Amino acid sequence: MAAKVFTIDGQEISATEGQSVLEAAHEAGIRIPTLCHLEGVMDVGACRLCLVEIAGSNKLVPACTTQVADGMVVATTSERLQRYRRLLLELLFAERNHVCAVCVSNGHCELQSLAMHLGMDHVSFPYTFPKLEVDLTHRLFGMDHNRCVLCGRCVRVCWYVEGAATKNFSGRGASSRIISDLNQPWGESRTCTACGKCVHACPTGALFEKGTTVGEMQKDRGKLEYIVTAREKKQWIV
Amino acid sequence: MVLAELIAIKERELAARKPVVITCCLAAGCLSSAGQAVKEALDQAVKTASLDAEVEVRGVGCMRLCCEGPLVFIDPPGTLYQQVKPEDAASLVGTVRGGTTHVARGEPNHPFFARQMSIVLENSGFMDPERIEAYIARDGYLAVRNVLREMTPAEVVSEITRSGLRGRGGAGYPTGLKWSTVAKTSSAKKYVICNADEGDPGAFMDRSVLESDPHRVLEGMIIAAYAVGADQGYIYVRAEYPLAISRLQTAIRQAKQLGLLGSGVFESPFNFNLDIRIGAGAFVCGEETALMASVEGRRGQPRPRPPFPAESGLFGQPTLINNVETFACVPPILRRGAEWFAAIGTERSKGTKVFALAGKVKHTGLIEVPMGMTLREIVQDMGGGVPDGGQIKAVQTGGPSGGCIPAAHLDTPVDYESLGRLGSIMGSGGMIVMDQQDNMVDVARFFMEFCKDESCGKCVPCRAGTVQMHALLCRLLARQATARDLAKLEELCDLVRNTSLCGLGITAPNPVLSTLRFFRQEYLDLLAPEPWKPATPPAPLPGLG
Ligand SMILES: Cc1cc2nc3c(=O)[nH]c(=O)nc-3n(C[C@H](O)[C@H](O)[C@H](O)COP(=O)(O)O)c2cc1C
Ligand code: SF4
Ligand code: SF4
Ligand code: FES
């Protein structure tokens, strides 16, 4: 594979052909904020937090779905980008009921840490306070729609890593919901293998293990990466 | 099918023409005002008057002046009758024998008709859309035959490129460039898709074309498939258009029977299959990547581009996707030559454009005009201006992705660039006229509500941003918003247009931005006073400083 050389935040780095700007940046130790990106499953470009500027174009592009090209000049931290990222986070916090103080993921939540790192110290939009369900019908896990950011990570691991295809989206716009099977209670799903990958893929407290209380739900991303890498490298075939 | 057979069909059809033809509009507009009953009554009246040998009653596609439907045209003498009722049938048929009728006549010389230039709609209102022979009689499928027999795919692409045709689905992407990109890919499997999702509120151009002249779209697609090297096509139609779907089904069946579709088109080595896919009425499924996901049987959600459909589209294969009207322009271009088409319109916008003229104008309906005609000519001369002598305030083009052009700019020529400079777009062809009664903030709210409801929910700015923008517009209309809210609205417009994933989100702020640009005062007039603030801040409380 051909190597590509490009510039990111003034630093020249090399990448392999086909790599995303996000991967290449991470390898070079440059962190770009992400939410819908999850190591090991394909990127969809949904959260828009990883948007970066490319010199010569006034269109912002998501780092996670943009492939590197020779001579590309990428900027990831302009004032404008940081402002957009904070606004996007504000929109997310106003969209559902993110009450960190009583959330199982308090202290281990990607949304929360993004807000802290990007300096989102208040929400300037009125909260919409939707009335949402909590599905506790599953034997092991719970789903709290109040905390869901619709990143789709649970759906992608369920389809493309576990292959169970239990999780999916229903509805559209603000009434989009994560559902199990044909919008049944999770506990009644015939396809769910109770593998728990969705729980560990979820960036917030929307998916959690039963029995955890405030601040106790820590997600184990390593396990997922381990499975995906082992599969790609065929480490399980003897 | 060979050329001689095609010509034979045409001659048979022309020879069978009866001395008098009564055409009766059976497109959606007239059907909704009892057009079908009028047609049946006319049939009956002809029988009763024993005029079967002399008079043909023909159900045809859209005759344009939808607001006056059902429309009936008797030729000769070439008289248009408006708002016909089934009871009028006998007297109308009587006019053939010199009788009289009280039914209101239209004015065929009125600018509404006279200023039109029909290319896409050239057969609309003249022929029976359910008979392939009628289409062949009007030189249908001649272009395909000539293309397959006498031109290489590269020549076809170059003809389209030279014609200057641009996509009629909204963005105006050069059609020739798109075709050549797909043609240049080396994949063994390629697809052609016709985008007939037409989701803009108030737009019915594509519907009319499909209902009035379905074979034209098929012909355009066959030519496109030959040019780019595809052997499978799909027409993606929304389920809300049952008549268009049924006419397309009929057309595809007839074309297959005559060997114009399927394997060995026109007895050449070229194969092309065409299937219909029915959408479930989501606006976002008109976006090309969402449409392809939907055709594949997945959730209709856009994905980031690149890769563009031309490289990796349906089922991961190179795919050509064009709008209904774009395909409908193709047969005449190949029949009459790229130069002929390129001579119509402006420097960078060639040919004609079909608009659905609606709102506060006397004459509403379907019009096809050459590019470059001014808005004033369209809405004042052709549309007849506001009824009851009102004043035009603005013209909205481009639906939820477009903008409102104020009356002061009515002399703008209608072409892609001029409309773009005014913060609007050509769009797919909706044109709504507004008068002094219309509140522009409310117009912006209407379109924002549409975008909010139609957002697919995939990306954050569009899903959550449209909700907040809609709420701010509602607050403005309730006179509860402050100057800070207005600033917030503008900040959101900037965010959503720059960060959204697909065209829906990117253009959702346009109606707000364009009304803010030209009608800012209306927003300011709605502002509530700022909450009271003391002129000088109070002194700190003792002991707390
Ligand atoms: C939200 C959205 C809705 C769209 N709806 C339509 C539509 O209904 N019909 C259409 O032809 N194009 C629609 N488009 C444009 C298509 O994505 C695509 O550009 C078009 O079909 C290309 O055809 P053209 O080059 O012939 O214009 C839509 C785009 C967006 C972003
Ligand atoms: S449940 Fe979690 S992983 Fe799934 S979409 Fe919601 S926030 Fe994302
Ligand atoms: S811009 Fe709107 S419609 Fe387009 S992908 Fe994002 S949420 Fe979906
Ligand atoms: S991480 Fe790239 S869009 Fe979400």
XYZ file of C-alpha atoms in Angstrom, chain A residues 44-48 51 60 65 80 83-84 87-88 91-92 94-95 124-126 128 149-150 169-174 176, chain B residues 281-282 299 304-305 452-461 463-465 467-468 475 488 491-492 494-495 498-501:
60
model
C -21.043 6.546 9.586
C -20.310 10.243 10.090
C -23.361 10.893 12.242
C -22.280 12.957 15.245
C -20.337 15.583 13.241
C -15.484 17.726 11.487
C -16.103 20.835 6.595
C -15.090 9.056 6.972
C -14.904 27.929 14.452
C -17.546 26.579 18.604
C -19.499 24.204 16.332
C -23.021 23.874 19.953
C -23.491 20.283 18.785
C -27.969 20.383 21.128
C -27.439 16.838 22.377
C -30.984 19.769 25.258
C -32.442 16.972 23.149
C -27.951 27.877 25.700
C -30.974 26.085 24.214
C -34.163 25.321 26.081
C -36.948 19.791 25.418
C -27.500 10.188 21.687
C -28.497 8.040 18.677
C -33.396 2.426 14.543
C -37.056 3.214 14.272
C -38.779 6.472 13.466
C -37.028 9.513 12.106
C -35.899 12.950 13.218
C -36.430 13.695 16.855
C -35.834 8.265 16.226
C -43.119 8.757 1.482
C -40.005 10.059 3.207
C -33.353 2.145 6.123
C -21.345 10.602 3.550
C -20.117 11.260 0.006
C -37.834 18.960 11.298
C -40.447 16.318 10.544
C -38.556 14.946 7.563
C -35.055 14.904 9.074
C -33.917 11.308 9.072
C -32.377 11.724 12.498
C -28.954 10.445 11.640
C -26.832 13.492 12.280
C -27.035 15.774 15.291
C -27.206 19.257 13.732
C -32.039 16.225 13.930
C -31.709 18.438 17.006
C -30.950 21.757 15.298
C -36.137 21.208 16.443
C -34.522 24.201 18.137
C -41.500 31.699 19.858
C -29.362 32.269 18.458
C -26.126 30.987 14.965
C -28.089 27.765 14.494
C -24.868 28.779 10.409
C -24.225 25.592 12.401
C -22.144 23.907 7.741
C -22.172 20.711 9.757
C -25.070 18.583 8.481
C -24.399 15.382 6.627
